[in-house]
């Protein structure tokens, strides 16, 4: 997958050089982030967001790069703003809930997790995270006096990033709904490495490959600049609508 990402980085970089205000900065930043080059992803996303301060896709690209670079406070500020205008953004809800939990602000994560379960019923990871936070909350009638220090068991946050990249079907489908086909395919490939005979996983991965091939067949000469981005966006929308119908 790294070879494909490198090719995409080259392609998107060339397009951005021709048009510095192109929205292709989003997939470019995502490609750098997927390769673990979060500093580069942050720099690219920052420049793009400076041109499009109200573009949710751009702010999500920057927030995710911040989060995976360990800059939780910067990511939190962006995600809170995104959810103010787009409360049903699945990935924003999920990452912000992760950040609240890591910061020891579990109660603030609860409404986000409940919203996720409303949007995506049956998400076992979100359910377990919600149950864990609710269990950790001390009942009000058992709180010690204000002058006494409140002691809590420390919550390990030594490895915050893997939780944001849980290799599950739910996460793969979330990537698809956000338009990140390559990352969704990567998750399915990882799952197939663990369960190579799973026909359902094979079919889902193959379907993503076919969708990506369909996108690449668009005539280059008729898809330039902003028109190219519009065509890709329409294709992604078709893919997402088809997945909702499954």
Tab-separated table of C-alpha atoms in Angstrom:
chain	number	residue	atom	x	y	z
A	1	UNK	CA	0.000	0.000	0.000
A	2	UNK	CA	2.960	2.333	0.588
A	3	UNK	CA	3.843	2.227	-3.130
A	4	UNK	CA	0.324	3.293	-4.027
A	5	UNK	CA	0.465	6.074	-1.434
A	6	UNK	CA	3.793	7.278	-2.837
A	7	UNK	CA	2.289	7.432	-6.319
A	8	UNK	CA	-0.681	9.382	-5.004
A	9	UNK	CA	1.584	11.808	-3.155
A	10	UNK	CA	3.492	12.479	-6.377
A	11	UNK	CA	0.292	12.985	-8.349
A	12	UNK	CA	-1.369	15.238	-5.765
A	13	UNK	CA	1.820	17.251	-5.223
A	14	UNK	CA	2.080	17.975	-8.936
A	15	UNK	CA	-1.561	19.027	-9.077
A	16	UNK	CA	-1.175	21.264	-6.034
A	17	UNK	CA	1.914	22.879	-7.580
A	18	UNK	CA	-0.164	23.824	-10.622
A	19	UNK	CA	-3.010	25.157	-8.474
A	20	UNK	CA	-1.996	26.042	-4.877
A	21	UNK	CA	-5.657	26.608	-3.998
A	22	UNK	CA	-6.793	23.170	-5.164
A	23	UNK	CA	-8.722	21.086	-2.642
A	24	UNK	CA	-6.489	18.181	-3.542
A	25	UNK	CA	-4.569	19.177	-0.409
A	26	UNK	CA	-6.970	16.930	1.535
A	27	UNK	CA	-6.081	13.582	-0.082
A	28	UNK	CA	-2.430	14.692	-0.177
A	29	UNK	CA	-2.390	15.349	3.578
A	30	UNK	CA	-4.232	12.071	4.196
A	31	UNK	CA	-1.683	10.165	2.105
A	32	UNK	CA	1.222	11.639	4.077
A	33	UNK	CA	-0.570	10.849	7.345
A	34	UNK	CA	-1.239	7.260	6.243
A	35	UNK	CA	2.507	6.876	5.644
A	36	UNK	CA	3.231	8.129	9.154
A	37	UNK	CA	4.547	11.500	7.933
A	38	UNK	CA	2.286	13.532	10.178
A	39	UNK	CA	4.433	16.671	10.243
A	40	UNK	CA	4.206	16.934	6.449
A	41	UNK	CA	0.473	16.226	6.624
A	42	UNK	CA	-0.017	19.037	9.146
A	43	UNK	CA	1.910	21.551	7.047
A	44	UNK	CA	-0.056	20.740	3.887
A	45	UNK	CA	-3.433	20.705	5.642
A	46	UNK	CA	-2.708	24.016	7.404
A	47	UNK	CA	-2.006	25.746	4.097
A	48	UNK	CA	-5.130	24.285	2.556
A	49	UNK	CA	-7.354	25.282	5.468
A	50	UNK	CA	-5.966	28.834	5.254
A	51	UNK	CA	-7.561	28.990	1.777
A	52	UNK	CA	-10.764	27.205	2.814
A	53	UNK	CA	-11.395	27.983	6.518
A	54	UNK	CA	-14.971	26.626	6.391
A	55	UNK	CA	-14.220	23.431	4.447
A	56	UNK	CA	-15.040	20.532	6.781
A	57	UNK	CA	-13.006	18.028	4.771
A	58	UNK	CA	-9.914	20.201	5.076
A	59	UNK	CA	-10.357	20.746	8.804
A	60	UNK	CA	-10.854	16.995	9.321
A	61	UNK	CA	-7.610	16.276	7.453
A	62	UNK	CA	-5.776	18.728	9.714
A	63	UNK	CA	-7.446	17.436	12.898
A	64	UNK	CA	-6.541	13.828	12.102
A	65	UNK	CA	-2.932	14.806	11.389
A	66	UNK	CA	-2.768	16.696	14.689
A	67	UNK	CA	-4.254	13.744	16.566
A	68	UNK	CA	-1.869	11.182	15.112
A	69	UNK	CA	1.039	13.534	15.751
A	70	UNK	CA	0.157	13.594	19.448
A	71	UNK	CA	-1.194	17.159	19.384
A	72	UNK	CA	-4.474	16.377	21.116
A	73	UNK	CA	-5.268	19.944	22.147
A	74	UNK	CA	-5.006	21.281	18.586
A	75	UNK	CA	-7.062	18.361	17.290
A	76	UNK	CA	-9.689	18.867	20.000
A	77	UNK	CA	-10.172	22.547	19.137
A	78	UNK	CA	-10.741	21.743	15.472
A	79	UNK	CA	-13.036	18.784	16.118
A	80	UNK	CA	-15.228	20.723	18.542
A	81	UNK	CA	-15.677	23.374	15.862
A	82	UNK	CA	-16.487	20.768	13.219
A	83	UNK	CA	-19.129	19.106	15.394
A	84	UNK	CA	-20.709	22.481	16.095
A	85	UNK	CA	-21.651	22.725	12.407
A	86	UNK	CA	-21.650	19.017	11.445
A	87	UNK	CA	-22.753	17.061	14.554
A	88	UNK	CA	-23.251	13.795	12.631
A	89	UNK	CA	-19.659	13.569	11.391
A	90	UNK	CA	-18.811	10.020	12.497
A	91	UNK	CA	-15.047	10.312	12.483
A	92	UNK	CA	-15.062	13.673	14.283
A	93	UNK	CA	-17.276	12.229	17.041
A	94	UNK	CA	-15.095	9.154	17.388
A	95	UNK	CA	-11.726	10.916	17.526
A	96	UNK	CA	-12.982	13.638	19.869
A	97	UNK	CA	-14.362	10.984	22.223
A	98	UNK	CA	-10.923	9.334	22.180
A	99	UNK	CA	-9.281	12.652	23.040
A	100	UNK	CA	-11.683	13.377	25.901
A	101	UNK	CA	-11.038	9.929	27.333
A	102	UNK	CA	-7.263	10.370	27.070
A	103	UNK	CA	-7.498	13.768	28.774
A	104	UNK	CA	-9.452	12.269	31.662
A	105	UNK	CA	-12.667	14.024	30.609
A	106	UNK	CA	-14.746	10.872	30.256
A	107	UNK	CA	-18.129	12.538	30.930
A	108	UNK	CA	-17.633	14.816	27.921
A	109	UNK	CA	-17.121	11.747	25.721
A	110	UNK	CA	-20.412	10.121	26.772
A	111	UNK	CA	-22.792	12.176	24.556
A	112	UNK	CA	-20.460	11.698	21.591
A	113	UNK	CA	-20.388	7.932	22.068
A	114	UNK	CA	-24.172	7.800	22.446
A	115	UNK	CA	-24.518	9.792	19.224
A	116	UNK	CA	-22.204	7.338	17.469
A	117	UNK	CA	-24.337	4.421	18.629
A	118	UNK	CA	-27.409	6.202	17.293
A	119	UNK	CA	-25.728	6.690	13.920
A	120	UNK	CA	-24.001	3.297	13.885
A	121	UNK	CA	-25.962	0.850	16.092
A	122	UNK	CA	-24.099	-2.296	17.033
A	123	UNK	CA	-20.610	-0.788	17.111
A	124	UNK	CA	-19.068	-3.032	19.772
A	125	UNK	CA	-15.967	-0.894	20.245
A	126	UNK	CA	-17.983	2.263	20.922
A	127	UNK	CA	-20.317	0.308	23.218
A	128	UNK	CA	-17.420	-1.037	25.267
A	129	UNK	CA	-15.795	2.386	25.455
A	130	UNK	CA	-19.051	3.923	26.681
A	131	UNK	CA	-19.525	1.183	29.279
A	132	UNK	CA	-15.962	1.641	30.514
A	133	UNK	CA	-16.384	5.388	30.987
A	134	UNK	CA	-19.766	5.056	32.694
A	135	UNK	CA	-18.342	2.399	35.034
A	136	UNK	CA	-15.419	4.618	36.004
A	137	UNK	CA	-17.654	7.535	36.964
A	138	UNK	CA	-18.138	7.705	40.726
A	139	UNK	CA	-21.771	8.120	41.875
A	140	UNK	CA	-22.502	11.649	43.138
A	141	UNK	CA	-23.498	10.489	46.651
A	142	UNK	CA	-20.116	8.837	47.098
A	143	UNK	CA	-17.999	11.865	46.261
A	144	UNK	CA	-15.522	12.852	49.028
A	145	UNK	CA	-15.595	16.351	50.601
A	146	UNK	CA	-14.347	19.152	48.349
A	147	UNK	CA	-11.253	19.754	50.491
A	148	UNK	CA	-10.169	16.128	50.139
A	149	UNK	CA	-8.213	15.141	47.026
A	150	UNK	CA	-10.094	12.857	44.643
A	151	UNK	CA	-8.033	9.808	43.866
A	152	UNK	CA	-8.569	7.961	40.606
A	153	UNK	CA	-6.773	5.070	39.055
A	154	UNK	CA	-4.442	6.320	36.388
A	155	UNK	CA	-5.534	5.615	32.823
A	156	UNK	CA	-2.709	4.582	30.557
A	157	UNK	CA	-2.374	6.677	27.405
A	158	UNK	CA	0.992	5.344	26.311
A	159	UNK	CA	-0.433	4.133	23.019
A	160	UNK	CA	-3.289	6.481	22.004
A	161	UNK	CA	-2.941	6.089	18.269
A	162	UNK	CA	-3.824	2.403	17.821
A	163	UNK	CA	-7.312	3.047	19.194
A	164	UNK	CA	-7.918	5.551	16.394
A	165	UNK	CA	-6.801	2.893	13.912
A	166	UNK	CA	-8.607	-0.172	15.266
A	167	UNK	CA	-8.518	-2.734	12.464
A	168	UNK	CA	-12.228	-3.611	12.396
A	169	UNK	CA	-14.909	-3.803	9.773
A	170	UNK	CA	-16.628	-0.883	11.489
A	171	UNK	CA	-13.563	1.317	11.046
A	172	UNK	CA	-13.194	0.235	7.409
A	173	UNK	CA	-16.803	1.161	6.684
A	174	UNK	CA	-16.298	4.473	8.483
A	175	UNK	CA	-13.353	5.232	6.194
A	176	UNK	CA	-15.570	4.428	3.204
A	177	UNK	CA	-18.306	6.802	4.349
A	178	UNK	CA	-15.672	9.536	4.716
A	179	UNK	CA	-14.452	8.845	1.168
A	180	UNK	CA	-11.092	7.306	2.137
A	181	UNK	CA	-11.153	4.222	-0.108
A	182	UNK	CA	-7.450	3.414	0.127
A	183	UNK	CA	-7.460	3.389	3.914
A	184	UNK	CA	-10.591	1.230	3.973
A	185	UNK	CA	-8.919	-1.207	1.595
A	186	UNK	CA	-5.836	-1.252	3.816
A	187	UNK	CA	-7.941	-2.201	6.836
A	188	UNK	CA	-9.636	-5.021	4.936
A	189	UNK	CA	-6.248	-6.305	3.775
A	190	UNK	CA	-5.027	-6.348	7.363
A	191	UNK	CA	-8.138	-8.246	8.411
A	192	UNK	CA	-7.638	-10.739	5.584
A	193	UNK	CA	-4.086	-11.347	6.752
A	194	UNK	CA	-5.611	-12.539	10.032
A	195	UNK	CA	-8.526	-14.397	8.427
A	196	UNK	CA	-7.569	-15.230	4.794
A	197	UNK	CA	-10.529	-17.546	4.176
A	198	UNK	CA	-13.218	-15.015	5.124
A	199	UNK	CA	-15.336	-14.628	1.971
A	200	UNK	CA	-17.169	-11.567	3.278
A	201	UNK	CA	-13.893	-9.696	3.795
A	202	UNK	CA	-12.681	-10.780	0.362
A	203	UNK	CA	-15.864	-9.525	-1.307
A	204	UNK	CA	-15.732	-6.155	0.462
A	205	UNK	CA	-12.071	-5.652	-0.439
A	206	UNK	CA	-12.715	-6.618	-4.051
A	207	UNK	CA	-15.632	-4.198	-4.256
A	208	UNK	CA	-13.419	-1.335	-3.085
A	209	UNK	CA	-10.782	-2.269	-5.676
A	210	UNK	CA	-13.446	-2.189	-8.399
A	211	UNK	CA	-14.691	1.209	-7.227
A	212	UNK	CA	-11.141	2.590	-7.282
A	213	UNK	CA	-10.614	1.226	-10.798
A	214	UNK	CA	-13.846	2.864	-11.931
A	215	UNK	CA	-12.626	6.203	-10.587
A	216	UNK	CA	-9.267	5.882	-12.365
A	217	UNK	CA	-10.946	5.254	-15.727
A	218	UNK	CA	-12.196	8.853	-15.911
A	219	UNK	CA	-10.576	10.508	-18.992
A	220	UNK	CA	-7.688	12.673	-17.807
A	221	UNK	CA	-8.092	15.205	-20.620
A	222	UNK	CA	-11.702	15.909	-19.648
A	223	UNK	CA	-11.058	16.098	-15.924
A	224	UNK	CA	-8.828	19.062	-15.047
A	225	UNK	CA	-8.467	21.286	-11.986
A	226	UNK	CA	-11.726	21.906	-10.197
A	227	UNK	CA	-13.675	19.794	-12.744
A	228	UNK	CA	-11.558	16.776	-11.881
A	229	UNK	CA	-12.239	17.186	-8.181
A	230	UNK	CA	-15.988	17.535	-8.846
A	231	UNK	CA	-16.022	14.311	-10.861
A	232	UNK	CA	-14.137	12.424	-8.167
A	233	UNK	CA	-16.417	13.827	-5.489
A	234	UNK	CA	-19.491	12.703	-7.459
A	235	UNK	CA	-17.993	9.249	-7.896
A	236	UNK	CA	-17.285	8.974	-4.207
A	237	UNK	CA	-20.840	10.029	-3.459
A	238	UNK	CA	-22.119	7.272	-5.734
A	239	UNK	CA	-19.876	4.749	-4.008
A	240	UNK	CA	-21.103	5.867	-0.589
A	241	UNK	CA	-24.771	5.720	-1.657
A	242	UNK	CA	-24.229	2.230	-3.020
A	243	UNK	CA	-22.676	1.123	0.294
A	244	UNK	CA	-25.622	2.497	2.295
A	245	UNK	CA	-27.915	0.355	0.143
A	246	UNK	CA	-26.022	-2.836	1.043
